[in-house]
Amino acid sequence: MNNDLVHAGGTIGEMIIQAISRYPDRTAFIDEHTQMSYRQLGRRIGSAISTFAALGLKRGDGVAQLSGNRADVFVVMAAAYLMGLRSVTLHGMGGLDDHAYILNDADVCVFIADRSYQVRLQALGPLCPNMRHWYSHDADVPGQPSFWAGAEKAEPAVLAVSAQPDDVIRL
């Protein structure tokens, strides 16, 4: 067996950093919005980490998303995994009451949705009074700040794992 392909112990965040450092020039993602190498992926994750840190998020806080299939969903999840945040991804077919229950029960403090779910995001606002930050994955949504507009201005954090192996990082 090739031991280079085996990862024993550690965290998902460590595996992400390892992949980024091993394959910097290989393609990591291609979607309808972008194509990015592992190096670019690392910088984008670092920018998300810097943005979460500027918002005051700390290990154990929750970040939720409602989005279609796009690379930025993974970027947010990876930043959460590295920081020890709890990542929650809502199902697009879920009902309003179900989404509100999950967000409140999981004690999520940042919610990011793409433009196709902006009506849902607006409907969730009054149902989730403890949510501190509401964002869009997209830049052109009227009345909704873009998470990535701010993240792209942030100096990318050095990728380092703050999560511990027993942290809950995915709900």
JSON list of C-alpha atoms in Angstrom, two decimals:
[
{"chain": "A", "resi": 1, "resn": "MET", "atom": "CA", "xyz": [0.00, 0.00, 0.00]},
{"chain": "A", "resi": 2, "resn": "ASN", "atom": "CA", "xyz": [1.24, 3.50, -0.84]},
{"chain": "A", "resi": 3, "resn": "ASN", "atom": "CA", "xyz": [1.50, 5.35, 2.48]},
{"chain": "A", "resi": 4, "resn": "ASP", "atom": "CA", "xyz": [1.27, 8.71, 0.66]},
{"chain": "A", "resi": 5, "resn": "LEU", "atom": "CA", "xyz": [-2.41, 7.97, 0.12]},
{"chain": "A", "resi": 6, "resn": "VAL", "atom": "CA", "xyz": [-3.18, 7.12, 3.74]},
{"chain": "A", "resi": 7, "resn": "HIS", "atom": "CA", "xyz": [-3.99, 9.75, 6.33]},
{"chain": "A", "resi": 8, "resn": "ALA", "atom": "CA", "xyz": [-4.23, 8.47, 9.86]},
{"chain": "A", "resi": 9, "resn": "GLY", "atom": "CA", "xyz": [-5.59, 10.66, 12.63]},
{"chain": "A", "resi": 10, "resn": "GLY", "atom": "CA", "xyz": [-5.70, 14.42, 12.64]},
{"chain": "A", "resi": 11, "resn": "THR", "atom": "CA", "xyz": [-8.51, 16.57, 11.30]},
{"chain": "A", "resi": 12, "resn": "ILE", "atom": "CA", "xyz": [-10.26, 17.25, 8.01]},
{"chain": "A", "resi": 13, "resn": "GLY", "atom": "CA", "xyz": [-8.62, 20.68, 8.09]},
{"chain": "A", "resi": 14, "resn": "GLU", "atom": "CA", "xyz": [-5.18, 19.04, 8.09]},
{"chain": "A", "resi": 15, "resn": "MET", "atom": "CA", "xyz": [-6.16, 16.95, 5.06]},
{"chain": "A", "resi": 16, "resn": "ILE", "atom": "CA", "xyz": [-7.32, 20.10, 3.22]},
{"chain": "A", "resi": 17, "resn": "ILE", "atom": "CA", "xyz": [-4.05, 21.91, 3.96]},
{"chain": "A", "resi": 18, "resn": "GLN", "atom": "CA", "xyz": [-2.10, 18.84, 2.85]},
{"chain": "A", "resi": 19, "resn": "ALA", "atom": "CA", "xyz": [-3.94, 18.69, -0.49]},
{"chain": "A", "resi": 20, "resn": "ILE", "atom": "CA", "xyz": [-3.42, 22.42, -1.10]},
{"chain": "A", "resi": 21, "resn": "SER", "atom": "CA", "xyz": [0.30, 22.17, -0.37]},
{"chain": "A", "resi": 22, "resn": "ARG", "atom": "CA", "xyz": [0.83, 18.98, -2.38]},
{"chain": "A", "resi": 23, "resn": "TYR", "atom": "CA", "xyz": [-1.00, 20.01, -5.54]},
{"chain": "A", "resi": 24, "resn": "PRO", "atom": "CA", "xyz": [-0.86, 23.84, -5.76]},
{"chain": "A", "resi": 25, "resn": "ASP", "atom": "CA", "xyz": [-1.10, 24.05, -9.55]},
{"chain": "A", "resi": 26, "resn": "ARG", "atom": "CA", "xyz": [-3.68, 21.31, -10.12]},
{"chain": "A", "resi": 27, "resn": "THR", "atom": "CA", "xyz": [-7.30, 22.21, -10.67]},
{"chain": "A", "resi": 28, "resn": "ALA", "atom": "CA", "xyz": [-9.28, 21.97, -7.45]},
{"chain": "A", "resi": 29, "resn": "PHE", "atom": "CA", "xyz": [-12.71, 23.14, -8.68]},
{"chain": "A", "resi": 30, "resn": "ILE", "atom": "CA", "xyz": [-14.57, 23.93, -11.85]},
{"chain": "A", "resi": 31, "resn": "ASP", "atom": "CA", "xyz": [-18.13, 25.19, -11.62]},
{"chain": "A", "resi": 32, "resn": "GLU", "atom": "CA", "xyz": [-20.35, 27.58, -13.53]},
{"chain": "A", "resi": 33, "resn": "HIS", "atom": "CA", "xyz": [-18.88, 30.52, -11.59]},
{"chain": "A", "resi": 34, "resn": "THR", "atom": "CA", "xyz": [-15.15, 29.78, -11.57]},
{"chain": "A", "resi": 35, "resn": "GLN", "atom": "CA", "xyz": [-12.21, 27.49, -12.10]},
{"chain": "A", "resi": 36, "resn": "MET", "atom": "CA", "xyz": [-9.56, 27.48, -9.40]},
{"chain": "A", "resi": 37, "resn": "SER", "atom": "CA", "xyz": [-6.32, 25.74, -8.61]},
{"chain": "A", "resi": 38, "resn": "TYR", "atom": "CA", "xyz": [-5.51, 24.39, -5.17]},
{"chain": "A", "resi": 39, "resn": "ARG", "atom": "CA", "xyz": [-3.30, 27.47, -4.61]},
{"chain": "A", "resi": 40, "resn": "GLN", "atom": "CA", "xyz": [-6.25, 29.74, -5.43]},
{"chain": "A", "resi": 41, "resn": "LEU", "atom": "CA", "xyz": [-8.47, 27.58, -3.24]},
{"chain": "A", "resi": 42, "resn": "GLY", "atom": "CA", "xyz": [-6.05, 28.06, -0.35]},
{"chain": "A", "resi": 43, "resn": "ARG", "atom": "CA", "xyz": [-6.07, 31.85, -0.77]},
{"chain": "A", "resi": 44, "resn": "ARG", "atom": "CA", "xyz": [-9.88, 31.89, -0.93]},
{"chain": "A", "resi": 45, "resn": "ILE", "atom": "CA", "xyz": [-10.15, 29.75, 2.22]},
{"chain": "A", "resi": 46, "resn": "GLY", "atom": "CA", "xyz": [-7.65, 32.11, 3.90]},
{"chain": "A", "resi": 47, "resn": "SER", "atom": "CA", "xyz": [-9.80, 35.10, 2.91]},
{"chain": "A", "resi": 48, "resn": "ALA", "atom": "CA", "xyz": [-12.91, 33.42, 4.33]},
{"chain": "A", "resi": 49, "resn": "ILE", "atom": "CA", "xyz": [-11.02, 32.69, 7.57]},
{"chain": "A", "resi": 50, "resn": "SER", "atom": "CA", "xyz": [-9.93, 36.34, 7.83]},
{"chain": "A", "resi": 51, "resn": "THR", "atom": "CA", "xyz": [-13.51, 37.48, 7.28]},
{"chain": "A", "resi": 52, "resn": "PHE", "atom": "CA", "xyz": [-14.91, 35.09, 9.88]},
{"chain": "A", "resi": 53, "resn": "ALA", "atom": "CA", "xyz": [-12.24, 36.22, 12.35]},
{"chain": "A", "resi": 54, "resn": "ALA", "atom": "CA", "xyz": [-13.09, 39.90, 11.66]},
{"chain": "A", "resi": 55, "resn": "LEU", "atom": "CA", "xyz": [-16.73, 39.06, 12.42]},
{"chain": "A", "resi": 56, "resn": "GLY", "atom": "CA", "xyz": [-15.60, 37.73, 15.79]},
{"chain": "A", "resi": 57, "resn": "LEU", "atom": "CA", "xyz": [-16.25, 34.04, 15.13]},
{"chain": "A", "resi": 58, "resn": "LYS", "atom": "CA", "xyz": [-14.41, 31.62, 17.34]},
{"chain": "A", "resi": 59, "resn": "ARG", "atom": "CA", "xyz": [-14.08, 27.87, 17.69]},
{"chain": "A", "resi": 60, "resn": "GLY", "atom": "CA", "xyz": [-17.51, 26.31, 18.24]},
{"chain": "A", "resi": 61, "resn": "ASP", "atom": "CA", "xyz": [-19.55, 29.03, 16.49]},
{"chain": "A", "resi": 62, "resn": "GLY", "atom": "CA", "xyz": [-21.93, 28.04, 13.70]},
{"chain": "A", "resi": 63, "resn": "VAL", "atom": "CA", "xyz": [-21.94, 28.98, 10.01]},
{"chain": "A", "resi": 64, "resn": "ALA", "atom": "CA", "xyz": [-24.82, 27.92, 7.74]},
{"chain": "A", "resi": 65, "resn": "GLN", "atom": "CA", "xyz": [-25.31, 27.94, 3.99]},
{"chain": "A", "resi": 66, "resn": "LEU", "atom": "CA", "xyz": [-28.20, 27.54, 1.57]},
{"chain": "A", "resi": 67, "resn": "SER", "atom": "CA", "xyz": [-26.85, 27.37, -1.94]},
{"chain": "A", "resi": 68, "resn": "GLY", "atom": "CA", "xyz": [-26.64, 25.47, -5.15]},
{"chain": "A", "resi": 69, "resn": "ASN", "atom": "CA", "xyz": [-23.58, 23.46, -6.12]},
{"chain": "A", "resi": 70, "resn": "ARG", "atom": "CA", "xyz": [-20.65, 25.89, -6.23]},
{"chain": "A", "resi": 71, "resn": "ALA", "atom": "CA", "xyz": [-17.01, 25.95, -5.14]},
{"chain": "A", "resi": 72, "resn": "ASP", "atom": "CA", "xyz": [-17.62, 28.73, -2.60]},
{"chain": "A", "resi": 73, "resn": "VAL", "atom": "CA", "xyz": [-19.80, 26.39, -0.54]},
{"chain": "A", "resi": 74, "resn": "PHE", "atom": "CA", "xyz": [-16.77, 24.14, -0.09]},
{"chain": "A", "resi": 75, "resn": "VAL", "atom": "CA", "xyz": [-14.56, 27.17, 0.65]},
{"chain": "A", "resi": 76, "resn": "VAL", "atom": "CA", "xyz": [-16.84, 28.24, 3.53]},
{"chain": "A", "resi": 77, "resn": "MET", "atom": "CA", "xyz": [-16.99, 24.65, 4.83]},
{"chain": "A", "resi": 78, "resn": "ALA", "atom": "CA", "xyz": [-13.19, 24.31, 4.64]},
{"chain": "A", "resi": 79, "resn": "ALA", "atom": "CA", "xyz": [-12.68, 27.61, 6.50]},
{"chain": "A", "resi": 80, "resn": "ALA", "atom": "CA", "xyz": [-15.08, 26.33, 9.16]},
{"chain": "A", "resi": 81, "resn": "TYR", "atom": "CA", "xyz": [-13.22, 23.02, 9.40]},
{"chain": "A", "resi": 82, "resn": "LEU", "atom": "CA", "xyz": [-9.89, 24.80, 9.90]},
{"chain": "A", "resi": 83, "resn": "MET", "atom": "CA", "xyz": [-11.27, 27.24, 12.47]},
{"chain": "A", "resi": 84, "resn": "GLY", "atom": "CA", "xyz": [-13.26, 24.64, 14.41]},
{"chain": "A", "resi": 85, "resn": "LEU", "atom": "CA", "xyz": [-16.58, 26.23, 13.46]},
{"chain": "A", "resi": 86, "resn": "ARG", "atom": "CA", "xyz": [-19.73, 24.15, 13.04]},
{"chain": "A", "resi": 87, "resn": "SER", "atom": "CA", "xyz": [-20.72, 24.01, 9.36]},
{"chain": "A", "resi": 88, "resn": "VAL", "atom": "CA", "xyz": [-24.42, 23.57, 8.57]},
{"chain": "A", "resi": 89, "resn": "THR", "atom": "CA", "xyz": [-25.72, 23.20, 5.02]},
{"chain": "A", "resi": 90, "resn": "LEU", "atom": "CA", "xyz": [-29.47, 23.50, 4.63]},
{"chain": "A", "resi": 91, "resn": "HIS", "atom": "CA", "xyz": [-31.28, 21.40, 2.02]},
{"chain": "A", "resi": 92, "resn": "GLY", "atom": "CA", "xyz": [-32.75, 23.50, -0.77]},
{"chain": "A", "resi": 93, "resn": "MET", "atom": "CA", "xyz": [-36.05, 21.62, -0.62]},
{"chain": "A", "resi": 94, "resn": "GLY", "atom": "CA", "xyz": [-36.46, 22.12, 3.14]},
{"chain": "A", "resi": 95, "resn": "GLY", "atom": "CA", "xyz": [-39.40, 24.12, 4.43]},
{"chain": "A", "resi": 96, "resn": "LEU", "atom": "CA", "xyz": [-39.19, 27.53, 6.07]},
{"chain": "A", "resi": 97, "resn": "ASP", "atom": "CA", "xyz": [-40.09, 26.19, 9.51]},
{"chain": "A", "resi": 98, "resn": "ASP", "atom": "CA", "xyz": [-37.52, 23.38, 9.19]},
{"chain": "A", "resi": 99, "resn": "HIS", "atom": "CA", "xyz": [-34.79, 25.82, 8.15]},
{"chain": "A", "resi": 100, "resn": "ALA", "atom": "CA", "xyz": [-35.62, 28.18, 11.03]},
{"chain": "A", "resi": 101, "resn": "TYR", "atom": "CA", "xyz": [-35.63, 25.31, 13.52]},
{"chain": "A", "resi": 102, "resn": "ILE", "atom": "CA", "xyz": [-32.24, 24.04, 12.32]},
{"chain": "A", "resi": 103, "resn": "LEU", "atom": "CA", "xyz": [-30.62, 27.49, 12.38]},
{"chain": "A", "resi": 104, "resn": "ASN", "atom": "CA", "xyz": [-31.93, 28.26, 15.86]},
{"chain": "A", "resi": 105, "resn": "ASP", "atom": "CA", "xyz": [-31.23, 24.81, 17.29]},
{"chain": "A", "resi": 106, "resn": "ALA", "atom": "CA", "xyz": [-27.68, 24.75, 15.86]},
{"chain": "A", "resi": 107, "resn": "ASP", "atom": "CA", "xyz": [-27.07, 28.25, 17.27]},
{"chain": "A", "resi": 108, "resn": "VAL", "atom": "CA", "xyz": [-25.78, 29.53, 13.93]},
{"chain": "A", "resi": 109, "resn": "CYS", "atom": "CA", "xyz": [-24.44, 33.09, 13.89]},
{"chain": "A", "resi": 110, "resn": "VAL", "atom": "CA", "xyz": [-23.54, 33.52, 10.16]},
{"chain": "A", "resi": 111, "resn": "PHE", "atom": "CA", "xyz": [-25.81, 32.55, 7.26]},
{"chain": "A", "resi": 112, "resn": "ILE", "atom": "CA", "xyz": [-24.78, 32.70, 3.59]},
{"chain": "A", "resi": 113, "resn": "ALA", "atom": "CA", "xyz": [-27.19, 32.01, 0.73]},
{"chain": "A", "resi": 114, "resn": "ASP", "atom": "CA", "xyz": [-26.90, 32.34, -3.01]},
{"chain": "A", "resi": 115, "resn": "ARG", "atom": "CA", "xyz": [-29.15, 34.63, -5.04]},
{"chain": "A", "resi": 116, "resn": "SER", "atom": "CA", "xyz": [-31.68, 31.89, -5.82]},
{"chain": "A", "resi": 117, "resn": "TYR", "atom": "CA", "xyz": [-32.49, 31.60, -2.09]},
{"chain": "A", "resi": 118, "resn": "GLN", "atom": "CA", "xyz": [-32.70, 35.31, -1.22]},
{"chain": "A", "resi": 119, "resn": "VAL", "atom": "CA", "xyz": [-36.47, 35.18, -0.66]},
{"chain": "A", "resi": 120, "resn": "ARG", "atom": "CA", "xyz": [-35.91, 32.37, 1.85]},
{"chain": "A", "resi": 121, "resn": "LEU", "atom": "CA", "xyz": [-33.09, 34.32, 3.50]},
{"chain": "A", "resi": 122, "resn": "GLN", "atom": "CA", "xyz": [-35.38, 37.32, 3.96]},
{"chain": "A", "resi": 123, "resn": "ALA", "atom": "CA", "xyz": [-38.19, 35.13, 5.34]},
{"chain": "A", "resi": 124, "resn": "LEU", "atom": "CA", "xyz": [-35.80, 33.53, 7.86]},
{"chain": "A", "resi": 125, "resn": "GLY", "atom": "CA", "xyz": [-34.68, 36.88, 9.30]},
{"chain": "A", "resi": 126, "resn": "PRO", "atom": "CA", "xyz": [-37.62, 37.40, 11.67]},
{"chain": "A", "resi": 127, "resn": "LEU", "atom": "CA", "xyz": [-37.63, 33.70, 12.63]},
{"chain": "A", "resi": 128, "resn": "CYS", "atom": "CA", "xyz": [-33.94, 33.68, 13.66]},
{"chain": "A", "resi": 129, "resn": "PRO", "atom": "CA", "xyz": [-33.51, 36.63, 16.04]},
{"chain": "A", "resi": 130, "resn": "ASN", "atom": "CA", "xyz": [-30.10, 35.47, 17.30]},
{"chain": "A", "resi": 131, "resn": "MET", "atom": "CA", "xyz": [-28.50, 35.36, 13.84]},
{"chain": "A", "resi": 132, "resn": "ARG", "atom": "CA", "xyz": [-25.78, 38.01, 13.84]},
{"chain": "A", "resi": 133, "resn": "HIS", "atom": "CA", "xyz": [-24.80, 38.11, 10.15]},
{"chain": "A", "resi": 134, "resn": "TRP", "atom": "CA", "xyz": [-26.75, 37.50, 6.92]},
{"chain": "A", "resi": 135, "resn": "TYR", "atom": "CA", "xyz": [-24.85, 37.37, 3.61]},
{"chain": "A", "resi": 136, "resn": "SER", "atom": "CA", "xyz": [-25.18, 36.43, -0.02]},
{"chain": "A", "resi": 137, "resn": "HIS", "atom": "CA", "xyz": [-22.66, 34.37, -1.97]},
{"chain": "A", "resi": 138, "resn": "ASP", "atom": "CA", "xyz": [-23.35, 36.74, -4.87]},
{"chain": "A", "resi": 139, "resn": "ALA", "atom": "CA", "xyz": [-22.40, 40.40, -5.30]},
{"chain": "A", "resi": 140, "resn": "ASP", "atom": "CA", "xyz": [-25.44, 41.64, -7.14]},
{"chain": "A", "resi": 141, "resn": "VAL", "atom": "CA", "xyz": [-28.29, 40.97, -4.70]},
{"chain": "A", "resi": 142, "resn": "PRO", "atom": "CA", "xyz": [-30.11, 44.20, -3.80]},
{"chain": "A", "resi": 143, "resn": "GLY", "atom": "CA", "xyz": [-30.20, 44.88, -0.07]},
{"chain": "A", "resi": 144, "resn": "GLN", "atom": "CA", "xyz": [-28.01, 41.90, 0.81]},
{"chain": "A", "resi": 145, "resn": "PRO", "atom": "CA", "xyz": [-24.29, 42.23, 1.54]},
{"chain": "A", "resi": 146, "resn": "SER", "atom": "CA", "xyz": [-21.99, 39.90, -0.36]},
{"chain": "A", "resi": 147, "resn": "PHE", "atom": "CA", "xyz": [-19.78, 37.76, 1.85]},
{"chain": "A", "resi": 148, "resn": "TRP", "atom": "CA", "xyz": [-17.19, 37.54, -0.93]},
{"chain": "A", "resi": 149, "resn": "ALA", "atom": "CA", "xyz": [-17.02, 41.28, -1.62]},
{"chain": "A", "resi": 150, "resn": "GLY", "atom": "CA", "xyz": [-15.61, 41.70, 1.87]},
{"chain": "A", "resi": 151, "resn": "ALA", "atom": "CA", "xyz": [-13.56, 38.50, 1.83]},
{"chain": "A", "resi": 152, "resn": "GLU", "atom": "CA", "xyz": [-11.81, 39.47, -1.41]},
{"chain": "A", "resi": 153, "resn": "LYS", "atom": "CA", "xyz": [-10.56, 42.66, 0.28]},
{"chain": "A", "resi": 154, "resn": "ALA", "atom": "CA", "xyz": [-9.26, 40.77, 3.32]},
{"chain": "A", "resi": 155, "resn": "GLU", "atom": "CA", "xyz": [-5.66, 39.66, 3.63]},
{"chain": "A", "resi": 156, "resn": "PRO", "atom": "CA", "xyz": [-5.85, 35.86, 3.43]},
{"chain": "A", "resi": 157, "resn": "ALA", "atom": "CA", "xyz": [-5.03, 34.18, 6.73]},
{"chain": "A", "resi": 158, "resn": "VAL", "atom": "CA", "xyz": [-2.26, 31.63, 6.84]},
{"chain": "A", "resi": 159, "resn": "LEU", "atom": "CA", "xyz": [-3.94, 28.24, 6.69]},
{"chain": "A", "resi": 160, "resn": "ALA", "atom": "CA", "xyz": [-3.58, 26.63, 10.09]},
{"chain": "A", "resi": 161, "resn": "VAL", "atom": "CA", "xyz": [-5.80, 24.26, 12.00]},
{"chain": "A", "resi": 162, "resn": "SER", "atom": "CA", "xyz": [-7.45, 25.60, 15.15]},
{"chain": "A", "resi": 163, "resn": "ALA", "atom": "CA", "xyz": [-9.96, 22.75, 15.32]},
{"chain": "A", "resi": 164, "resn": "GLN", "atom": "CA", "xyz": [-9.37, 19.82, 17.62]},
{"chain": "A", "resi": 165, "resn": "PRO", "atom": "CA", "xyz": [-10.07, 16.22, 16.58]},
{"chain": "A", "resi": 166, "resn": "ASP", "atom": "CA", "xyz": [-13.09, 16.02, 18.92]},
{"chain": "A", "resi": 167, "resn": "ASP", "atom": "CA", "xyz": [-14.70, 19.31, 17.78]},
{"chain": "A", "resi": 168, "resn": "VAL", "atom": "CA", "xyz": [-18.11, 19.11, 16.11]},
{"chain": "A", "resi": 169, "resn": "ILE", "atom": "CA", "xyz": [-17.47, 20.71, 12.73]},
{"chain": "A", "resi": 170, "resn": "ARG", "atom": "CA", "xyz": [-20.39, 19.43, 10.65]},
{"chain": "A", "resi": 171, "resn": "LEU", "atom": "CA", "xyz": [-24.11, 19.34, 11.38]}
]
